[in-house]
Every structure is written in structure tokens, then in C-alpha cells.
């Protein structure tokens, strides 16, 4: 039983060969493999905020005298603050250790072996990841050539085993949003529907007002992107009250750290500052898009998020990723069905765009 084979027999069968989720590279792991100092690496591979968090967060964390005590497990203050920001009642909110955790909790609430989750691919891979860990099946519905959701096909894919539908808006990695009309059509089926608005602040489009009308509609948000708190890990969901109660009941205790709670409080006290940074990123997204368009072997797709997806029309995206990495610029690359030979570039500061474009122009081909 202590042999590897013995252990494998004890692991849940569908997890025995589970491959996991491939996350972005951490700069410190690249020491010696890049031509620049680790501190000078330009990280455009995980859609983080290049401006960092609000200085209020840093000050409050440095001055906090409560890091030795557990945070409020009931999230009373936190839920109240998030409710104010999202414009809903506090009883509809649950915060988590990043919105990733909320994806996982939603799947754990609804999905068991044999249940189905509809994903509109290509999309954020975590929906599949959590589904498979719970023994469920991810049912893939392909988006069209411009990556728009095919609403008819989504509705057609619903079976008696369908318990959840996930749609990211803006979608990762393609950057496009879903119309309210499409959300209404899909929510109208009554199947629990999760709209993942991790990039909401960059699109400024939300379906939160629709949650008052659809008892099966859930919305996820994150503090990782607009508020620059990816390292602190805070996200939240807006749920029908009964689902919020269930999620509160099944989450692990203290799932948002005291530091995370401080991060939310201080970010929400500094929304104007953070929104200025968001506006700078939106403006830079436009500049980056226009610049990428001038590279004949790249085809950038319009984006409502803080990243731009590009098809690599000549040469290999993997080789391009390696060349950029050696020069100290990290981007994400894909080469799988529906995301063939492509890269995703996070929007950085203007100087990051300039550094990237200088290398791309010198390359001639991918
Ligand atoms: C669509 C989408 N949802 C959720 C997340 C997770 O964000 P968080 O950092 O809040 O866990 C990401 C992160 O990249 C994302 O792209």
C-alpha cells in the first residue's frame, strides 16, 4: 500500500491521471535563463496590475496590529463593504481567497460524479479543472470565429445532467464580452449560470442588475486585476441569497485572510485612485492594440479586458514566447485546438508597451 501503485489505487480513479492547471511563470524561477536581472523582468503573462495596489493598502498592512488574530469568519464588515461597491444586499455576497476559490466552491456545491458543466471554449481553464476534481464532466460548446458565445448551441447542450454554465465576460484569453441579451436568454433556461466578471472594471459592463431578476444567476468578481491585489488573493461573488448561505456554509473557515480584508477595506476607500489607474490601463490597451496591428505577422483581437489576444500568423508562438522571455518580457502563449499558435499579452505601463514593440519590430517573424 505504500508503493506508488498502491497509492494510485487509493486515489479517486478519475484523479489518478489528473494533470492539473498550468499557471503563469514566477519571475524568480527564471534566474539565469533571461538576459536581464529578475527585478527588470516585464511581466505581461498573468493580467496583473502593473501599477500595484493602492498605497493605502500598503500603509494599513504595515500598521496593522491584528495579523495575529483570525479574521471574522462571517465576513460581516467585508460583505457590507463589498455590497456597497457592487450595489447589492450584503446577504448576497460571499468573499473568497481569490475568485478561483469561489469557482471551486460553486462547483463543489452543485457538481458530483456524472454531473455536467457547460463551458464556452476557448475560455478560462479553471472551470474545467474544478469540474473534473469533483468528478463532473465539462461539456464544451465552441465559440464562433470571433470568440462570441453561440447561445443556441449552449441551450442545445443543456441535458438533464447539466447543473452549471460558466461564462467569463470579458472572456479570458480572448477579451470579448457577452451581451446582456445573451445572458438573459441563457439565464432564462433556469440552469445555474455563473458570469465571471474578473475583468469587469476594464469593460465597465456588468450583469449584476440582472441578479435581481434571475434566481439562478451568479456573478464573480476579483480584486486581483483592477485593485492590484493578485498576491493577497481576494475575490467575491454575488449570489442569490439562498446560494450565498450554502456557499458560506461549505467554505473553509477564515477563507479570506486578515490581510485580504484590510486590502479590500483600503482599496474601497481609494476607488478614485484605483479607477484612475484602470483608466490609464484602458488607454494603454488602445495604444498597444494599434501598435500590435502594425506587426504584419500578428493579428490582435479587440479586448474589453486588461490583455490582448493575438494570433501569430507566421512562425511559432512557442518560439516567440521563448525569444521574448530571454529578453525579459513574459507573455502567455497557447497552441491547442481553438487557441492555435497564439499569445496573450497583458496591458502594462506605456514603457512596457514600448519595450515589447521594440523587440517585436526587430524580430521580423514569430
Ligand atoms: C476569467 C477569470 N476568472 C477568475 C480569475 C481568477 O482570479 P483571482 O485572482 O481572483 O482568483 C481569473 C484570473 O486570471 C480569470 O482570468
PDB file of C-alpha atoms and ligand atoms in Angstrom, residues 98-100 124 127 168 172 196 198-199 222 224-225 233, ligand 1:
ATOM      1  CA  UNK A  98      -9.355  34.912  -4.896  1.00  0.00           C
ATOM      2  CA  UNK A  99     -12.325  34.345  -7.184  1.00  0.00           C
ATOM      3  CA  UNK A 100     -10.690  30.991  -8.046  1.00  0.00           C
ATOM      4  CA  UNK A 124     -10.520  30.190 -18.559  1.00  0.00           C
ATOM      5  CA  UNK A 127     -13.968  25.863 -14.774  1.00  0.00           C
ATOM      6  CA  UNK A 168     -16.417  34.699 -18.480  1.00  0.00           C
ATOM      7  CA  UNK A 172     -10.041  35.054 -20.850  1.00  0.00           C
ATOM      8  CA  UNK A 196     -17.305  35.604 -14.325  1.00  0.00           C
ATOM      9  CA  UNK A 198     -12.967  39.146 -13.077  1.00  0.00           C
ATOM     10  CA  UNK A 199     -12.175  41.937 -15.586  1.00  0.00           C
ATOM     11  CA  UNK A 222     -11.882  39.806  -8.364  1.00  0.00           C
ATOM     12  CA  UNK A 224      -6.575  40.804  -8.389  1.00  0.00           C
ATOM     13  CA  UNK A 225      -6.781  42.899 -11.530  1.00  0.00           C
ATOM     14  CA  UNK A 233      -5.878  36.802  -3.104  1.00  0.00           C
TER      15      UNK A 233
HETATM   16  C1  LIG B   1     -11.774  34.817 -16.087  1.00  0.00           C
HETATM   17  C2  LIG B   1     -11.046  34.714 -14.787  1.00  0.00           C
HETATM   18  N1  LIG B   1     -11.726  34.405 -13.684  1.00  0.00           N
HETATM   19  C3  LIG B   1     -11.128  34.310 -12.484  1.00  0.00           C
HETATM   20  C4  LIG B   1      -9.774  34.509 -12.352  1.00  0.00           C
HETATM   21  C5  LIG B   1      -9.147  34.309 -11.007  1.00  0.00           C
HETATM   22  O1  LIG B   1      -8.879  35.468 -10.367  1.00  0.00           O
HETATM   23  P1  LIG B   1      -8.477  35.524  -8.835  1.00  0.00           P
HETATM   24  O2  LIG B   1      -7.094  36.068  -8.818  1.00  0.00           O
HETATM   25  O3  LIG B   1      -9.482  36.429  -8.185  1.00  0.00           O
HETATM   26  O4  LIG B   1      -8.536  34.126  -8.275  1.00  0.00           O
HETATM   27  C6  LIG B   1      -9.007  34.840 -13.473  1.00  0.00           C
HETATM   28  C7  LIG B   1      -7.560  35.038 -13.331  1.00  0.00           C
HETATM   29  O5  LIG B   1      -6.802  35.140 -14.239  1.00  0.00           O
HETATM   30  C8  LIG B   1      -9.654  34.931 -14.716  1.00  0.00           C
HETATM   31  O6  LIG B   1      -8.985  35.214 -15.837  1.00  0.00           O
END
